[in-house]
CSV table of C-alpha atoms and ligand atoms in Angstrom, one decimal:
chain,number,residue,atom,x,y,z
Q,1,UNK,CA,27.2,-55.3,-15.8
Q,2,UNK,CA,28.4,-55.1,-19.4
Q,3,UNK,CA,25.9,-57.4,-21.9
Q,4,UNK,CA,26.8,-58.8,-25.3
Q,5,UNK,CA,23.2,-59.1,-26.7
Q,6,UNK,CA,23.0,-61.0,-30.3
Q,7,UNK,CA,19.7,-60.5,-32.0
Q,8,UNK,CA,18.5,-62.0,-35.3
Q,9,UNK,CA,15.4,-63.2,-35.5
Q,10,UNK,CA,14.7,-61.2,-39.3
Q,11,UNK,CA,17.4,-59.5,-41.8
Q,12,UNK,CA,19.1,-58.1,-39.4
Q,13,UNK,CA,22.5,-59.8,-38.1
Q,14,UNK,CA,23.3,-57.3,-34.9
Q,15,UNK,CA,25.5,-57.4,-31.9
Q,16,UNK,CA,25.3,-54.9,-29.1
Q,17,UNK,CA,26.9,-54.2,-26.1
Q,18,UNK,CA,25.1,-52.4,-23.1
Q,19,UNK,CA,26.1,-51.6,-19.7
Q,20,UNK,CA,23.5,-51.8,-17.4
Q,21,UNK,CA,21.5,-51.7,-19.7
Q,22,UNK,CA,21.4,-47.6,-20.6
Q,23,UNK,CA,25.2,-47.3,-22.0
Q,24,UNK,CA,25.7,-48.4,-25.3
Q,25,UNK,CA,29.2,-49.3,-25.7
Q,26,UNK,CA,28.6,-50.7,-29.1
Q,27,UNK,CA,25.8,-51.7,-31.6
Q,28,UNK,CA,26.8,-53.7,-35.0
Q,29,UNK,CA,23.9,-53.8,-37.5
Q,30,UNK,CA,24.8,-55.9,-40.9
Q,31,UNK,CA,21.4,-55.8,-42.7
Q,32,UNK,CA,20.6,-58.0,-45.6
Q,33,UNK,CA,18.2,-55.5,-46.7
Q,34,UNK,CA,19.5,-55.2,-50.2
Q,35,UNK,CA,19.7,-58.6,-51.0
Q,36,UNK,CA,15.9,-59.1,-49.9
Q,37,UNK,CA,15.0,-56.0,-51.9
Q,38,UNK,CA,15.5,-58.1,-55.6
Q,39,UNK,CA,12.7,-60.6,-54.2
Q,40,UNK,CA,10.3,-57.9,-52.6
Q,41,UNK,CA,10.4,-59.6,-48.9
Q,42,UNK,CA,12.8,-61.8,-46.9
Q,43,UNK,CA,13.3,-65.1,-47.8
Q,44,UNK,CA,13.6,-66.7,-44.8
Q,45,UNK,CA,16.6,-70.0,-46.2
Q,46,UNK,CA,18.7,-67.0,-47.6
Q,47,UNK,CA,18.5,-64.9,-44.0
Q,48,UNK,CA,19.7,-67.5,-42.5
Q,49,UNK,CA,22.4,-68.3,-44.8
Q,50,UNK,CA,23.7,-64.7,-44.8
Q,51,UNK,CA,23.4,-64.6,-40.7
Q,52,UNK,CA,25.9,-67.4,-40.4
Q,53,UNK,CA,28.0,-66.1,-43.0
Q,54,UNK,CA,27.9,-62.6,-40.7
Q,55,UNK,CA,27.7,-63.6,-37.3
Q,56,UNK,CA,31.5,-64.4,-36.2
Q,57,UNK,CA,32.4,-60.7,-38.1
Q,58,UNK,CA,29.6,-58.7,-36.2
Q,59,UNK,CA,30.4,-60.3,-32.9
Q,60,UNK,CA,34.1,-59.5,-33.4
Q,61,UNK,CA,33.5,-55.8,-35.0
Q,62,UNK,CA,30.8,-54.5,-31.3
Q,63,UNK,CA,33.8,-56.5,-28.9
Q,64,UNK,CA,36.6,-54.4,-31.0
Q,65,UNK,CA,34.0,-51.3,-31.2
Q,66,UNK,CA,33.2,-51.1,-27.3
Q,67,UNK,CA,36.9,-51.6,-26.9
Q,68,UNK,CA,36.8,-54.6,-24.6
Q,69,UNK,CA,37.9,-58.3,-24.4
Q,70,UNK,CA,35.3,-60.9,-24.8
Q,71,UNK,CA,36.6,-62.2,-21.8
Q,72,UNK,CA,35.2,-58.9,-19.6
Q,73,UNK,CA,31.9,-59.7,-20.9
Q,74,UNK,CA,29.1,-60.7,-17.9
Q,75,UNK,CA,26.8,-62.4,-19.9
Q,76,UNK,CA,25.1,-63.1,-23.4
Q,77,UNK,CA,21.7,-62.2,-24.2
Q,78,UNK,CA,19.9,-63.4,-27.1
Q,79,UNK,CA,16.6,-63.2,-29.1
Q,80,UNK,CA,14.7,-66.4,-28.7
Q,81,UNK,CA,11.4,-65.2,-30.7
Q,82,UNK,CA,9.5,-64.5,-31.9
Q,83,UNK,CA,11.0,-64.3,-35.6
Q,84,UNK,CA,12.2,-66.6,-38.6
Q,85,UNK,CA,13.5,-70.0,-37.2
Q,86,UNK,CA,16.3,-70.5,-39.2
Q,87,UNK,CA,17.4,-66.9,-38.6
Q,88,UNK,CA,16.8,-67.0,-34.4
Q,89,UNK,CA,18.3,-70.5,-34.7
Q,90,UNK,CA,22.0,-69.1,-35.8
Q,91,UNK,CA,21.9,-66.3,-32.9
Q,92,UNK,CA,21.1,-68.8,-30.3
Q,93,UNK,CA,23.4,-71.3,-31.1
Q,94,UNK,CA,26.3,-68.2,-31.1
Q,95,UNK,CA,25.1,-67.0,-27.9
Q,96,UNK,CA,24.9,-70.5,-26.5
Q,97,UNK,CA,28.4,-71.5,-27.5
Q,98,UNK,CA,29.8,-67.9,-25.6
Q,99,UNK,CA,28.1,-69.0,-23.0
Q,100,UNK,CA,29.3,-72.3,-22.3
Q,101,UNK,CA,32.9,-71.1,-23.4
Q,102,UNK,CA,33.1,-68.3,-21.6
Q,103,UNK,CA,30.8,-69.4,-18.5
Q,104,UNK,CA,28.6,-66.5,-18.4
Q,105,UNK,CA,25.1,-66.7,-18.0
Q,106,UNK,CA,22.8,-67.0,-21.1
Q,107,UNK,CA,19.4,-64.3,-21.3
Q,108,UNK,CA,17.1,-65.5,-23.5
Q,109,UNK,CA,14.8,-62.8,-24.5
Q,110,UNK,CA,11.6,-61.6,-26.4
Q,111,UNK,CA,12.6,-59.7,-29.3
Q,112,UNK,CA,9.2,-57.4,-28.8
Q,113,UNK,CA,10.1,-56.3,-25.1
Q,114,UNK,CA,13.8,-55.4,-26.7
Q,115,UNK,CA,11.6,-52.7,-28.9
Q,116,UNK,CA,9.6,-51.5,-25.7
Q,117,UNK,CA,12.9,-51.4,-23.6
Q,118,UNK,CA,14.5,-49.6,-25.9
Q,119,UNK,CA,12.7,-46.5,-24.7
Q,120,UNK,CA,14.8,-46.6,-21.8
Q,121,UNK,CA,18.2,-45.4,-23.5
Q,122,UNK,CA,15.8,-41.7,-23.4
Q,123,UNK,CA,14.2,-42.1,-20.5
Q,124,UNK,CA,12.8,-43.6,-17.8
Q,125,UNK,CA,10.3,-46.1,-17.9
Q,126,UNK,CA,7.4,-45.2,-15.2
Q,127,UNK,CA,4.4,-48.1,-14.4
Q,128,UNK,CA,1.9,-48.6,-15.0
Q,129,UNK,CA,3.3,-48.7,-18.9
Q,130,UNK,CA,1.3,-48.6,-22.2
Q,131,UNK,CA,3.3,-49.7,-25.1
Q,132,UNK,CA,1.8,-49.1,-28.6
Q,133,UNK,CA,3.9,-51.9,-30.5
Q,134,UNK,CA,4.7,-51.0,-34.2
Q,135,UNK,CA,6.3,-53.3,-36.7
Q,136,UNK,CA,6.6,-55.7,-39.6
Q,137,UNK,CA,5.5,-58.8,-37.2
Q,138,UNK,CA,4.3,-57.1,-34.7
Q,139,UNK,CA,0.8,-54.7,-33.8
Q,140,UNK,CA,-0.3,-54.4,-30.5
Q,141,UNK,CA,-0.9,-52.8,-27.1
Q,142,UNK,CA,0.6,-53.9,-24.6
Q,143,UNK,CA,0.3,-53.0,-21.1
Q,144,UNK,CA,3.8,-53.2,-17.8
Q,145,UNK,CA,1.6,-52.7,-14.3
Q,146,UNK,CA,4.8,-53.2,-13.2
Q,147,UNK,CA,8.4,-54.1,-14.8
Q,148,UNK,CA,9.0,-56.9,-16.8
Q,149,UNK,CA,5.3,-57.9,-16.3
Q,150,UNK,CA,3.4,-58.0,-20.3
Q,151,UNK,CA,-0.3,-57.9,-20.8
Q,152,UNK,CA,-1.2,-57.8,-24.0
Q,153,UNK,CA,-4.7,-55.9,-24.3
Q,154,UNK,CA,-5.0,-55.7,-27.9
Q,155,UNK,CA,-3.2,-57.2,-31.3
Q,156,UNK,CA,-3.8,-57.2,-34.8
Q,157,UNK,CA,-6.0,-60.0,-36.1
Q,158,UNK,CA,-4.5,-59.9,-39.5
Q,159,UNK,CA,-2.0,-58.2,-40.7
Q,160,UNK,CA,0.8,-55.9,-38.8
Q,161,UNK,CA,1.0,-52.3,-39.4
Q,162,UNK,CA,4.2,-52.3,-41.1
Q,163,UNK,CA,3.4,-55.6,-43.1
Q,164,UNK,CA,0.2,-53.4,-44.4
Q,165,UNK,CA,2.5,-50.5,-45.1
Q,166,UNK,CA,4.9,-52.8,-47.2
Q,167,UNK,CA,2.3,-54.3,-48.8
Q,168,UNK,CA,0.6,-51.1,-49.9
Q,169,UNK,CA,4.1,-50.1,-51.1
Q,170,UNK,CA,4.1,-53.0,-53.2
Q,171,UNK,CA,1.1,-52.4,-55.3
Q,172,UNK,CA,2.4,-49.2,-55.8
Q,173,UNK,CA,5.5,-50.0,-57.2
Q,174,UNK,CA,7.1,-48.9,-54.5
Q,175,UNK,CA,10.7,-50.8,-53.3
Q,176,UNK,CA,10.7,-52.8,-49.9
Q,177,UNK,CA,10.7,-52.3,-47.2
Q,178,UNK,CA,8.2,-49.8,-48.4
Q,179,UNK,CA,7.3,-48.1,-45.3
Q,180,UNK,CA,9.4,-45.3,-45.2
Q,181,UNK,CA,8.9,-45.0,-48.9
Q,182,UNK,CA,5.0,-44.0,-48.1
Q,183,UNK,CA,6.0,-42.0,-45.0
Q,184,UNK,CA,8.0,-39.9,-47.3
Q,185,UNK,CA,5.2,-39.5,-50.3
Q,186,UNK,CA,2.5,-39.0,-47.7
Q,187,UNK,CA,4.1,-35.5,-46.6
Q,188,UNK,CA,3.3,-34.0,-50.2
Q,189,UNK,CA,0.2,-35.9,-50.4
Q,190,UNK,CA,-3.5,-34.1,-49.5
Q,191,UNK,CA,-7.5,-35.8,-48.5
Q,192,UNK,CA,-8.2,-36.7,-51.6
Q,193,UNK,CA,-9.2,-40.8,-51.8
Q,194,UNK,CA,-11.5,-42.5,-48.9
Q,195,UNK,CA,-10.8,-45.7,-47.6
Q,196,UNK,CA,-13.2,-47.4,-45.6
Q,197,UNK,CA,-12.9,-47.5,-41.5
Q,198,UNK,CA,-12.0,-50.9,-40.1
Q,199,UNK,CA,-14.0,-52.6,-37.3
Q,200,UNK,CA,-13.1,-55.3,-35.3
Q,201,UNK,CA,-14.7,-57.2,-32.1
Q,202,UNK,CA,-12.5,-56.4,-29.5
Q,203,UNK,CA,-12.6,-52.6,-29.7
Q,204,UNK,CA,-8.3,-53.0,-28.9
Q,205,UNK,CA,-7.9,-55.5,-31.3
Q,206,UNK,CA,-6.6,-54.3,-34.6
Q,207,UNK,CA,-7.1,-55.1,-38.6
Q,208,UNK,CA,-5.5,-53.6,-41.3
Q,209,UNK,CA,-6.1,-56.4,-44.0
Q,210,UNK,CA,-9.7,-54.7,-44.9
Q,211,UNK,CA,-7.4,-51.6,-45.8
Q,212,UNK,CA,-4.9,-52.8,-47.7
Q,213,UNK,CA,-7.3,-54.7,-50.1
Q,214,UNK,CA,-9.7,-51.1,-50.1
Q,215,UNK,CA,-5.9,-49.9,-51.5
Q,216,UNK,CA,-5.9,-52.2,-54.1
Q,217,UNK,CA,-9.3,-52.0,-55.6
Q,218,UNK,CA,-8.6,-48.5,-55.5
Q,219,UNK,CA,-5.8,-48.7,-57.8
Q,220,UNK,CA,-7.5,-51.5,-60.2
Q,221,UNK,CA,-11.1,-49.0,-60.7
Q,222,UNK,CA,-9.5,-46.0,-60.4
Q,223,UNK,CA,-9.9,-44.7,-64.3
Q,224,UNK,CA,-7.1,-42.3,-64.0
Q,225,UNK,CA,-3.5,-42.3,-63.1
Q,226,UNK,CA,-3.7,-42.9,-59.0
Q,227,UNK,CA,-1.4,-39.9,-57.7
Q,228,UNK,CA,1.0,-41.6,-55.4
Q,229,UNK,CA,1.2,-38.6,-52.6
Q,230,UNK,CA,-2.3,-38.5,-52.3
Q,231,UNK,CA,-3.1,-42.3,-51.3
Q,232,UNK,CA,0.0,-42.5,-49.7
Q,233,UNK,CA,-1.9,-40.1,-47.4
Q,234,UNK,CA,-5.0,-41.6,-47.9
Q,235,UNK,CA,-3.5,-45.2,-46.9
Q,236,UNK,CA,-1.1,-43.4,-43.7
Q,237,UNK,CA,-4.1,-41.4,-42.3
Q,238,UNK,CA,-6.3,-44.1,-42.1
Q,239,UNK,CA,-3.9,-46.6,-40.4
Q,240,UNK,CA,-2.9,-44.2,-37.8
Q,241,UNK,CA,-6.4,-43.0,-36.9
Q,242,UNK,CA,-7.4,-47.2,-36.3
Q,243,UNK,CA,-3.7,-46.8,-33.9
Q,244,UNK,CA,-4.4,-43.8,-32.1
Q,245,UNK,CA,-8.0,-44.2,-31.6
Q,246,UNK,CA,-7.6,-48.0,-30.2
Q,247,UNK,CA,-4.5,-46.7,-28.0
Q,248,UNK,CA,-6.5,-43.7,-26.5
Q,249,UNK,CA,-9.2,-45.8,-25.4
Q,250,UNK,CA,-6.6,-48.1,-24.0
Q,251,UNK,CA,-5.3,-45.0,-21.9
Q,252,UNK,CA,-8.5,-44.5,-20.9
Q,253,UNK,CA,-9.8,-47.8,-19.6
Q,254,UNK,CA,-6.1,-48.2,-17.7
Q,255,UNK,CA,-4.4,-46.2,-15.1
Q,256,UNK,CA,-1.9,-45.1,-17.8
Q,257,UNK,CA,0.9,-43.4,-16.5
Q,258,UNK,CA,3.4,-43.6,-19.3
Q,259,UNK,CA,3.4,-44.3,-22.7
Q,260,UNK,CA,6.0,-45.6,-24.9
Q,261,UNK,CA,6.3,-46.2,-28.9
Q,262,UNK,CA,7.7,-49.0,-30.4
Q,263,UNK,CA,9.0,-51.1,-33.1
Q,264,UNK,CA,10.1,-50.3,-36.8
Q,265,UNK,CA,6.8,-47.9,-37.3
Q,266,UNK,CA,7.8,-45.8,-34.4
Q,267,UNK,CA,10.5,-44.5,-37.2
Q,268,UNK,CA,7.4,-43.5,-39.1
Q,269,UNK,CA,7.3,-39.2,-38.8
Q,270,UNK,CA,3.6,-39.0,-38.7
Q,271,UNK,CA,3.2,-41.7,-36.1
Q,272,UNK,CA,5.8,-39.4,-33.9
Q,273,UNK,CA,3.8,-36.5,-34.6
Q,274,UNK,CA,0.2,-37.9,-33.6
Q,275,UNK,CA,1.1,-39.2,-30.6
Q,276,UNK,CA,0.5,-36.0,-28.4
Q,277,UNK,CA,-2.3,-36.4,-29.4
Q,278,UNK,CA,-2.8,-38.8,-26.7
Q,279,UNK,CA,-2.2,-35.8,-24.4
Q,280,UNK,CA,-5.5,-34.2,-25.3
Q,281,UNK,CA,-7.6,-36.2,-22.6
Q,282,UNK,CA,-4.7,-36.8,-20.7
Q,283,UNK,CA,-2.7,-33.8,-19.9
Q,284,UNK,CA,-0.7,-36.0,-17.1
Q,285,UNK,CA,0.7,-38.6,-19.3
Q,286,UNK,CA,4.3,-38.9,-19.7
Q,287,UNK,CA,5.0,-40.0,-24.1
Q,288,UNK,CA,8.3,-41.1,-25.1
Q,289,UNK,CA,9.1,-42.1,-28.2
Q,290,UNK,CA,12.5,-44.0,-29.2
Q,291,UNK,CA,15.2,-42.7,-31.3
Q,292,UNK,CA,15.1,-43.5,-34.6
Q,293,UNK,CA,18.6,-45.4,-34.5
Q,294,UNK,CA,16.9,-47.9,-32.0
Q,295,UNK,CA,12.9,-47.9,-33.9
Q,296,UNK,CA,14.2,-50.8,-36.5
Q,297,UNK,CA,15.7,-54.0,-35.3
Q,298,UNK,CA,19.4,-53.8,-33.4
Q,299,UNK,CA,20.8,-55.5,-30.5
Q,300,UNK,CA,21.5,-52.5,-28.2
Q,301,UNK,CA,17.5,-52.8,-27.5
Q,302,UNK,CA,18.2,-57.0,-26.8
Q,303,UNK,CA,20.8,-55.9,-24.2
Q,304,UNK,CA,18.8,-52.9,-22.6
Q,305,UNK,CA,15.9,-55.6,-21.1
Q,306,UNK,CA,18.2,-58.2,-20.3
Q,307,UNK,CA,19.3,-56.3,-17.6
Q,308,UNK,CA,16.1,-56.2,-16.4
Q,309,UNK,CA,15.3,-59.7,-17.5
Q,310,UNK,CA,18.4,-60.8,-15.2
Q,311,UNK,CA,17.5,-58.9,-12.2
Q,312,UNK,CA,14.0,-60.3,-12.7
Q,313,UNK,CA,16.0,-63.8,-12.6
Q,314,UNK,CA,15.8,-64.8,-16.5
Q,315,UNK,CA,18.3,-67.3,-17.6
Q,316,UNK,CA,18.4,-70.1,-19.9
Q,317,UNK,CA,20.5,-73.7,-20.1
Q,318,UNK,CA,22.2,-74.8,-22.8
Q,319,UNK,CA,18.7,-76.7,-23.9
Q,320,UNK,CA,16.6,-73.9,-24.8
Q,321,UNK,CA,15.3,-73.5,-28.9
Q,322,UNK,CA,14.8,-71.3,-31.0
Q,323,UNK,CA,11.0,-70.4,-30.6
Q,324,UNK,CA,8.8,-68.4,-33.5
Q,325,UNK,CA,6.0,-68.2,-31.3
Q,326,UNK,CA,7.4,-67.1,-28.3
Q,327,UNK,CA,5.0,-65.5,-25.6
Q,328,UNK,CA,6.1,-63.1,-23.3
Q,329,UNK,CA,8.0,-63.1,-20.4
W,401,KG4,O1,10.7,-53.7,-36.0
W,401,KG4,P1,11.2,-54.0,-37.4
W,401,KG4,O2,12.5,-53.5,-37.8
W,401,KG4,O3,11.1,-55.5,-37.8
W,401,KG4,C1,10.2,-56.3,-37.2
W,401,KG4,O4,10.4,-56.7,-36.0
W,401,KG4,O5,9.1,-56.5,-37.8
W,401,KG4,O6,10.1,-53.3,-38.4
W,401,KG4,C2,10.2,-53.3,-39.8
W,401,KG4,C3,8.9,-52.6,-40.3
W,401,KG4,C4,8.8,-52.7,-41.8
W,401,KG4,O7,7.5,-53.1,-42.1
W,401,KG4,C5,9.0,-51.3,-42.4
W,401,KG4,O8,8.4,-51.0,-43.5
W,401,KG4,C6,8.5,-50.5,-41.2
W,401,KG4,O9,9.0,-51.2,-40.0
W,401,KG4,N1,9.0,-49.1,-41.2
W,401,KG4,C7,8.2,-48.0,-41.4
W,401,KG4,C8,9.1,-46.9,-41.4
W,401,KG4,N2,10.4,-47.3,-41.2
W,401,KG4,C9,10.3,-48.7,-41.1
W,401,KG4,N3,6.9,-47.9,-41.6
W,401,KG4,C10,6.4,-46.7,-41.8
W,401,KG4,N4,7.1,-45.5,-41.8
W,401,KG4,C11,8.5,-45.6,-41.6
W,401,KG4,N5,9.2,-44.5,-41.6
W,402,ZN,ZN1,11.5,-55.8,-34.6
């Protein structure tokens, strides 16, 4: 079953498409990152200016790349949220119009089970599931008994990891996104500053806000010149300690048998790195962590669950909306 998937809930206009859903035929990423870059965050009117601008070229470029006629196409999946309105709104209405023209069903999907299923272009995916979920929108565990079934145990109850990352990058003068920019600095970096440990009620929930403002008053009392490595470290350590803590304990209160990383922080080195760490108490567990051309946002990860989506009977009519605040499946 070959599946055009269109995703573009952010900055990212991509189409993919996946046989059944492990082959990637193709996967077209036009990223607006540049353009966001001069304002230091997306602006939401200008993504979704720049995604209808891109949309017809990208769908044209992965049909042309995966060497196929649109007409040999099965179906169209598309993100339906969570994400930027205007932005999700462009995809759906593309992937609603193929639909209708072409008379193929439509998959609407949840743009955070794309980033767990994307795991499954390396291997595969054993239940019960923990997924550790990593990204600009995005932090939280959540837990597959079974396929296509979501529990969410934890989430953050501020900020997102990679928004915290971005906006510790900020105060630093750092460009955005500025994740990978503190990833990088944090390698030459060494214990030098302390930042305060973050509690929150729900021992799975998460917080990062408290940390992000310990950054900042850091930087404003600190007499002399802050060195970058150093609480680049400082900021990276203490962020991934609050992840793999909450995540172990998860492991340990479910019948783990599998654990998967994902979203745009999985690309983050030391995040790849401390996760066997997980293996300490549990010896048994099975880790995989996605490759790093599937961490960020793409459409390949869109059309790997919509297979399972569609064997789990997921379609959508030609009245469905976008929807920010999607939950899961
Ligand atoms: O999943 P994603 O592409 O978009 C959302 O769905 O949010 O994630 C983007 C986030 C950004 O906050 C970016 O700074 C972060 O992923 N990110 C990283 C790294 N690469 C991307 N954060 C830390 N280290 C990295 N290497
Ligand atoms: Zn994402």
């Amino acid at each position: 079953m070959k599946i055009c998937a269109i995703e573009t809930s952010c900055d990212e206009t991509a189409v993919a498409i996946v046989e059944d859903g492990h082959t990637v035929l193709s996967n077209i990423v036009s990223s607006q990152i540049n353009t966001h870059a001069a304002f230091g965050g997306v602006i939401p009117e200008v993504a979704s200016r720049i995604h209808i601008e891109n949309i017809s070229i990208v769908l044209e470029e992965a049909i042309k790349a995966a060497n196929l006629k649109i007409e040999e196409i099965d179906a169209f999946a598309i993100t339906q949220g969570p994400g930027l309105i205007g932005s999700l709104h462009v995809g759906l209405i593309a992937a609603k119009t193929l639909s209708w023209y072409y008379d193929k069903p439509l998959i609407p999907i949840h743009h955070i089970t794309g980033h767990i299923y994307a795991n499954q272009f390396v291997d595969k995916l054993e239940y019960p599931l923990l997924a550790l979920v990593v990204s600009g929108g995005h932090t939280e565990l959540v837990l597959l008994k079974e396929e296509y079934h979501f529990e969410i145990l934890g989430s953050t109850q501020d900020d997102a990891i990679g928004e915290a990352y971005d906006k510790v990058a900020r105060v630093m003068g750092l460009p955005y996104p500025g994740g990978p920019h503190i990833d990088r600095l944090a390698k030459d970096g060494k214990k030098n500053y302390r930042l305060p440990k973050v509690k929150t009620q729900n021992p799975l929930d998460f917080s990062f806000s408290g940390l992000k403002s310990a950054v900042l008053q850091l930087i404003q009392k600190n007499k002399e010149e802050i060195i970058k490595e150093d609480l680049a470290f400082a900021f990276q350590e203490a962020a991934l300690n609050e992840i793999i803590e909450k995540t172990k304990l998860a492991i340990s209160l479910n019948k783990v048998k599998h654990f998967v990383l994902a979203g745009g922080v999985a690309a983050n080195s030391r995040l790849r790195e401390r996760v066997n760490e997980l293996k300490i108490d549990n010896p048994d567990l099975k880790i995989t962590i996605p490759p790093m051309w599937c961490c960020t946002d793409n459409a390949a990860m869109i059309g790997a669950v919509a297979y399972v989506a569609y064997q789990h009977g997921v379609r959508g009519d030609l009245d469905i909306s976008a929807n920010p605040g999607l939950d899961y499946a």
